Coordinates of C-alpha atoms and ligand atoms in Angstrom, one line a residue:
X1 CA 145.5 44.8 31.1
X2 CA 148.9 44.9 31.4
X3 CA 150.2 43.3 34.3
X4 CA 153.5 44.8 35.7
X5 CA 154.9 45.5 39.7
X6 CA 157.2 47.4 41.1
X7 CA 156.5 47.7 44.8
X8 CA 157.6 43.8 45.7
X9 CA 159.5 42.6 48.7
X10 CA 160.9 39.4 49.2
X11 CA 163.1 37.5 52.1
X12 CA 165.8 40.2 51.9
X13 CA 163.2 42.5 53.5
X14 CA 160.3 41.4 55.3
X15 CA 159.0 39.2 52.4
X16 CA 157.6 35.6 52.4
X17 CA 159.5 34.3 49.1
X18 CA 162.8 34.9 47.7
X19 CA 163.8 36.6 44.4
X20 CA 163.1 33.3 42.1
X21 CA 159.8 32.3 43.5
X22 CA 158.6 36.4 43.3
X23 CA 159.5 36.0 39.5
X24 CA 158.3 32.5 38.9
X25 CA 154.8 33.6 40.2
X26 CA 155.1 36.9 38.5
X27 CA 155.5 35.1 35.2
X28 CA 153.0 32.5 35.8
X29 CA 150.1 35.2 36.6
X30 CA 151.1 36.4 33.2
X31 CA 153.0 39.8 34.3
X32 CA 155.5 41.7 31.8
X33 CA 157.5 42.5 34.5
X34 CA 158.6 43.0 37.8
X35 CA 160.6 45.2 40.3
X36 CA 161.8 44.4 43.4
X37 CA 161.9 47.3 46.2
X38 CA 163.3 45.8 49.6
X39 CA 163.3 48.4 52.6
X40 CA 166.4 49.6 52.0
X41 CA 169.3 49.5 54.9
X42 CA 168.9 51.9 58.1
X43 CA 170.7 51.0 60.9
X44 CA 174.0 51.5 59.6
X45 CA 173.0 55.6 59.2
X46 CA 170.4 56.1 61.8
X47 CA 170.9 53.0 64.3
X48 CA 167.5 52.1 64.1
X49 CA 167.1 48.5 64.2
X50 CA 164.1 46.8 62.6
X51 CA 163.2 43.1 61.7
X52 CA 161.5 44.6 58.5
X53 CA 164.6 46.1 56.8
X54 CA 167.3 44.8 54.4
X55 CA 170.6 44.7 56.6
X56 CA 173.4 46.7 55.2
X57 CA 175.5 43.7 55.0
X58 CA 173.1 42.0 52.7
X59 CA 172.5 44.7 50.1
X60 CA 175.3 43.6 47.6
X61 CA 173.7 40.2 47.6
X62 CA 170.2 41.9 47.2
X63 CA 171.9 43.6 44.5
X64 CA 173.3 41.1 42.8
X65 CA 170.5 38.5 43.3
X66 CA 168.3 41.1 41.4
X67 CA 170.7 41.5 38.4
X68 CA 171.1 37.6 38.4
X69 CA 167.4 36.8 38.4
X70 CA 167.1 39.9 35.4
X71 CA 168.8 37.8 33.4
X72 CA 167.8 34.5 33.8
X73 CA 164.3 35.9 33.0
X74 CA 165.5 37.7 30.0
X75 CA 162.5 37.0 27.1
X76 CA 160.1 35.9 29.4
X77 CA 159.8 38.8 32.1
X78 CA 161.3 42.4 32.8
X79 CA 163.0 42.2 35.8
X80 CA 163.7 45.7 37.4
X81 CA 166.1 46.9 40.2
X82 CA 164.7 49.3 42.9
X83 CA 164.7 50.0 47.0
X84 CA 161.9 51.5 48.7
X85 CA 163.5 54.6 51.1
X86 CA 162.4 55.5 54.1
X87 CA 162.4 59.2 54.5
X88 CA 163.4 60.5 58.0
X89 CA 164.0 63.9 58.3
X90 CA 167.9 64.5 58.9
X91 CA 168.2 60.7 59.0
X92 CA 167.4 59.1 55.6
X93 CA 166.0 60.0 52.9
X94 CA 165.9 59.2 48.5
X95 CA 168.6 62.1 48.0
X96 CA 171.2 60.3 50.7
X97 CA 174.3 59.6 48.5
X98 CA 174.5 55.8 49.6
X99 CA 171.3 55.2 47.8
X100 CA 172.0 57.7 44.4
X101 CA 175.1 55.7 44.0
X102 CA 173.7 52.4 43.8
X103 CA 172.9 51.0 40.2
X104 CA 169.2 51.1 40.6
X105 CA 166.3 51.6 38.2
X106 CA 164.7 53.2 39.8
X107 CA 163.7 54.6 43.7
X108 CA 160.5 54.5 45.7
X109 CA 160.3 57.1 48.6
X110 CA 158.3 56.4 51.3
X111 CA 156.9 57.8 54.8
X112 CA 156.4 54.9 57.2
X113 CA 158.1 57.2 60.5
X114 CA 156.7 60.0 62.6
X115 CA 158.3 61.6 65.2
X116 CA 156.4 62.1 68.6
X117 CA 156.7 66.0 69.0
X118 CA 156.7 65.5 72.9
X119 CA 160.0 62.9 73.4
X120 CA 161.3 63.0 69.6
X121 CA 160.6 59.2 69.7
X122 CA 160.2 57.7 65.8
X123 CA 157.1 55.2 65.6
X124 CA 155.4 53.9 62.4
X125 CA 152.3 54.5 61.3
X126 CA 151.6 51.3 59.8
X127 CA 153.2 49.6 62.4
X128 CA 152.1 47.0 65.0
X129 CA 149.2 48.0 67.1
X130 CA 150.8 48.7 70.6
X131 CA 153.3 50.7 68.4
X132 CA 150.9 52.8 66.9
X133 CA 148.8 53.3 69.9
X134 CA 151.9 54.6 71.5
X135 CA 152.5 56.9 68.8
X136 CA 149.2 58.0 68.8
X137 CA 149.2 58.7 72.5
X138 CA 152.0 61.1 71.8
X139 CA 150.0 63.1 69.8
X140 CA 147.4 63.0 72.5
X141 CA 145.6 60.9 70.8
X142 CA 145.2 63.8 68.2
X143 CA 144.7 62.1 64.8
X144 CA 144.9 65.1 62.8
X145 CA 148.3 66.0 64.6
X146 CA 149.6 62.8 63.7
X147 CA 148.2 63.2 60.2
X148 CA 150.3 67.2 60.3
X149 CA 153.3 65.2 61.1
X150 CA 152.9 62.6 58.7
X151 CA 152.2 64.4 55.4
X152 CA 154.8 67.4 56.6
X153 CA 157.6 64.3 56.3
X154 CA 156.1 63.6 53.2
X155 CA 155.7 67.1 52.1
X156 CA 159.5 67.6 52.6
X157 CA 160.6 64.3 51.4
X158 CA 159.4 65.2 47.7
X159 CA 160.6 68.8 48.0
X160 CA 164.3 66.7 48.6
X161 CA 164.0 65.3 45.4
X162 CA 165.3 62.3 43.8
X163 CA 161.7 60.2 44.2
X164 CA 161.1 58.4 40.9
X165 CA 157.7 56.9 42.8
X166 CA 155.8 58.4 45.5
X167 CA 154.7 55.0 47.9
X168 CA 151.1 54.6 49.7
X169 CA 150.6 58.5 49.8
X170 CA 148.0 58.4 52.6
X171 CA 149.1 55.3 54.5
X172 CA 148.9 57.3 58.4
X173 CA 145.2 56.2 57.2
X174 CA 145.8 52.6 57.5
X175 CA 144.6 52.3 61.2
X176 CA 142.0 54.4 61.1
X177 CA 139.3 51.5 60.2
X178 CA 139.9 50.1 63.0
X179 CA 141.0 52.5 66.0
X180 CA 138.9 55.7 64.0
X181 CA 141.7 58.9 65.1
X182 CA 140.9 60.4 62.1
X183 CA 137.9 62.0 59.7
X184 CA 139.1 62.0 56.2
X185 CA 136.6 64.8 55.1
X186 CA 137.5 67.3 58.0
X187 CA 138.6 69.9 56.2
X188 CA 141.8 69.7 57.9
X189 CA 142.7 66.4 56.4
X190 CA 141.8 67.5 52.8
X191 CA 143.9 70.9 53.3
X192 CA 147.3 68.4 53.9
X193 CA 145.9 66.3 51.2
X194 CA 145.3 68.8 48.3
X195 CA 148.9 70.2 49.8
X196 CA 150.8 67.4 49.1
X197 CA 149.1 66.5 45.6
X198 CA 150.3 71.1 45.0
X199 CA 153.7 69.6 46.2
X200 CA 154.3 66.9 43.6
X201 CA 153.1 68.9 40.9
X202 CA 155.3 71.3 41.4
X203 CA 158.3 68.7 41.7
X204 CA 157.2 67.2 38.4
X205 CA 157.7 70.5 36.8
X206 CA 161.1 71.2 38.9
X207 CA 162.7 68.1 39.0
X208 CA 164.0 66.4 35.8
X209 CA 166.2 64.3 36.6
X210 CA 163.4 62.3 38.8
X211 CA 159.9 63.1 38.0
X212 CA 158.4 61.7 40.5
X213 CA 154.9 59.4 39.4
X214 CA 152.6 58.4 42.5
X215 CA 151.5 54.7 43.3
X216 CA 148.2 53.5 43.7
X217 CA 149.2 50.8 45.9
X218 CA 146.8 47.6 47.0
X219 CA 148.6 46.3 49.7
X220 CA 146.7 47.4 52.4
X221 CA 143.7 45.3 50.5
X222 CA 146.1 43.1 50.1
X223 CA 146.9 42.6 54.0
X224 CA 142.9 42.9 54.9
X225 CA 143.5 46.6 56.8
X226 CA 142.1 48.9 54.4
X227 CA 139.2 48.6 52.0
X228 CA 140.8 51.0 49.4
X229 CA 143.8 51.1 48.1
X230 CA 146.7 54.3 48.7
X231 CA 145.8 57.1 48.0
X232 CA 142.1 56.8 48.1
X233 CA 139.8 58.2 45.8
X234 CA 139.7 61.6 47.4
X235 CA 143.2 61.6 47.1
X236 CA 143.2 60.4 43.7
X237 CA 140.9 63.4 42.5
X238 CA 143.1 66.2 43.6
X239 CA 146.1 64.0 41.7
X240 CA 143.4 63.6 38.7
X241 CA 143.3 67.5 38.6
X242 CA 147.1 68.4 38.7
X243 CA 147.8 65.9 35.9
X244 CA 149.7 63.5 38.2
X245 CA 150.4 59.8 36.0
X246 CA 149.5 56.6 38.1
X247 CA 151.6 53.4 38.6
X248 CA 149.4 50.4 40.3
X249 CA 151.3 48.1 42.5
X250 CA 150.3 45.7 45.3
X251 CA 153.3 46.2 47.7
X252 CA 153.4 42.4 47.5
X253 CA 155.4 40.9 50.5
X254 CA 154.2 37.1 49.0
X255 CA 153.6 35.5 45.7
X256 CA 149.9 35.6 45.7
X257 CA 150.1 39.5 46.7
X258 CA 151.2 40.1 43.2
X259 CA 148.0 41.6 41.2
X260 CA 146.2 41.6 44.1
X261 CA 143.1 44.0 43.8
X262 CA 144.0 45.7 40.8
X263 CA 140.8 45.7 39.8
X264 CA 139.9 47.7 42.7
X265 CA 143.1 50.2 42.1
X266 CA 141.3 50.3 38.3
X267 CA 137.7 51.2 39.4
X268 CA 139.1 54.1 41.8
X269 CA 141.2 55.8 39.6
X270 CA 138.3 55.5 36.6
X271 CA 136.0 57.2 39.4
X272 CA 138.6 60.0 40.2
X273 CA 138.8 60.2 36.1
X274 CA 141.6 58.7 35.1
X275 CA 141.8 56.7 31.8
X276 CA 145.6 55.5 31.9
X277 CA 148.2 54.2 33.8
X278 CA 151.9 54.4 33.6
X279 CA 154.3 51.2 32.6
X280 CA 157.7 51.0 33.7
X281 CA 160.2 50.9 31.0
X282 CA 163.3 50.7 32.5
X283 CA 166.5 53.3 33.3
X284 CA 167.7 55.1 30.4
X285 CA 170.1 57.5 30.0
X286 CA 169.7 58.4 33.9
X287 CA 166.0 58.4 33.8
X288 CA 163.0 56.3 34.7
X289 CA 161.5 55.5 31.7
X290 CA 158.0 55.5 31.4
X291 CA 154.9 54.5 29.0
X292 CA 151.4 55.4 29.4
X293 CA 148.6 53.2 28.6
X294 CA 144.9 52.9 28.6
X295 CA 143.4 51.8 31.9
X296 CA 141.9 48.3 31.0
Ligands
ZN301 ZN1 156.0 51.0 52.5
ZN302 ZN1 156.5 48.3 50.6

């Protein structure tokens, strides 16, 4: 198999290791290459403050840092330039301007944010526990609401476009081992599910300019909170039926994230029938550049 990551964070984000040490281990674990996604900059746009983002002043030294470390590793690894987005409705999102203007390979767009119908607070879903409790009690405790308002954001996220990967497609799941708000096969849950997989579809075949590819992300494994990765298999089968290509990463936040489980991503996607993955290739001409391979 070919060994490759593009969901990374390091210590510009909420990452254990810097840039260097993210590669060194990359190489050493015998990867082609490696992206690096820090949660890009909020507060500046939406005033949130977070300890888990990139601060707008530091993003020109993420930048460059990237770029640096691209080509010291020139020959040995592929080092790739991208931000994972939050998308907030009316607040941040891929499409913003101050993220299609940066020099990046390519963009992850993710739903981490829900807002509490009742007070408009934002809360995340993968957040701490009292966080997510909160939250949770704002949906009166209704896990299927929550999971409305979580795959709506996501729903309209890829209808905004400009996604070139789709992250951890059914991470308001995350807690659910442990604090059980939800029944993934309620019928409910599968409708949002089988909505959003009708959703990218039809954004592959709309958008061009980013056809959007989902992740099958391990870092959920990775952290000990989930025993599959995102999505699950049921996930992965309605994706499996629409034609939607695969990328496996392991949202690593430290070196020995990187690979993590991948075997695990591998077994799920065989079961929902797939038989390759997608490579990265790099930006060309304005678009991600992809290569599919045999799953093995
Ligand atoms: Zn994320
Ligand atoms: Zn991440």
């Amino acid at each position: 198999m070919t060994y490759s990551c593009l969901h990374t964070h390091t210590s510009f984000c909420d990452g254990a290791a810097d840039v260097e040490t993210m590669c060194r281990a990359a190489f050493e674990k015998g990867f082609d290459s490696l992206g690096f996604s820090s949660h890009a900059p909020l507060t500046r746009k939406t005033g949130i403050k977070t300890n888990w983002h990139l601060s707008d002043e530091r993003l020109d030294e993420y930048i460059s840092t990237v770029l640096e470390a691209r080509k010291n590793w020139e020959g040995k690894l592929a080092v790739y330039l991208g931000l994972e987005v939050d998308y907030i409705e009316g607040l941040s999102g891929p499409a913003n301007p101050d993220i299609q203007n940066l020099p990046l390979d390519y963009i992850i767009g993710a739903v981490h944010y829900v807002r509490v119908p009742k007070n408009g607070e934002l809360f995340t879903v993968d957040g701490p526990d009292e966080e997510f409790c909160r939250g949770l009690e704002g949906f009166d405790n209704d896990g299927m609401a929550l999971s409305a308002a979580y795959y709506t954001a996501y729903n309209n996220m890829i209808r905004g476009g400009n996604c070139d990967i789709l992250a951890h497609l059914d991470l308001v799941k995350k807690n659910n081992d442990r604090f059980g708000f939800l029944s993934p096969s309620d019928f409910r849950y599968k409708k949002m599910l089988t909505e959003t997989a009708d959703t990218i579809a039809a954004a592959r075949s709309a958008d061009s300019e980013r056809n959007p590819v989902v992740e099958v992300n391990t870092g959920g494994i990775n952290r000990g909170r989930t025993a599959d990765p995102y999505p699950s298999l049921d996930g992965l089968r309605l994706l499996k039926e629409r034609n939607i290509p695969l990328v496996i990463t392991a949202d690593a936040h430290a070196p020995d994230h990187l690979g993590g489980h991948y075997e695990t991503a591998v077994k799920t996607m065989e079961n929902a029938g797939y038989r390759t993955m997608l490579l990265f290739t790099g930006r060309q001409d304005g678009k991600a550049g992809w290569q599919e391979v045999p799953l093995e």
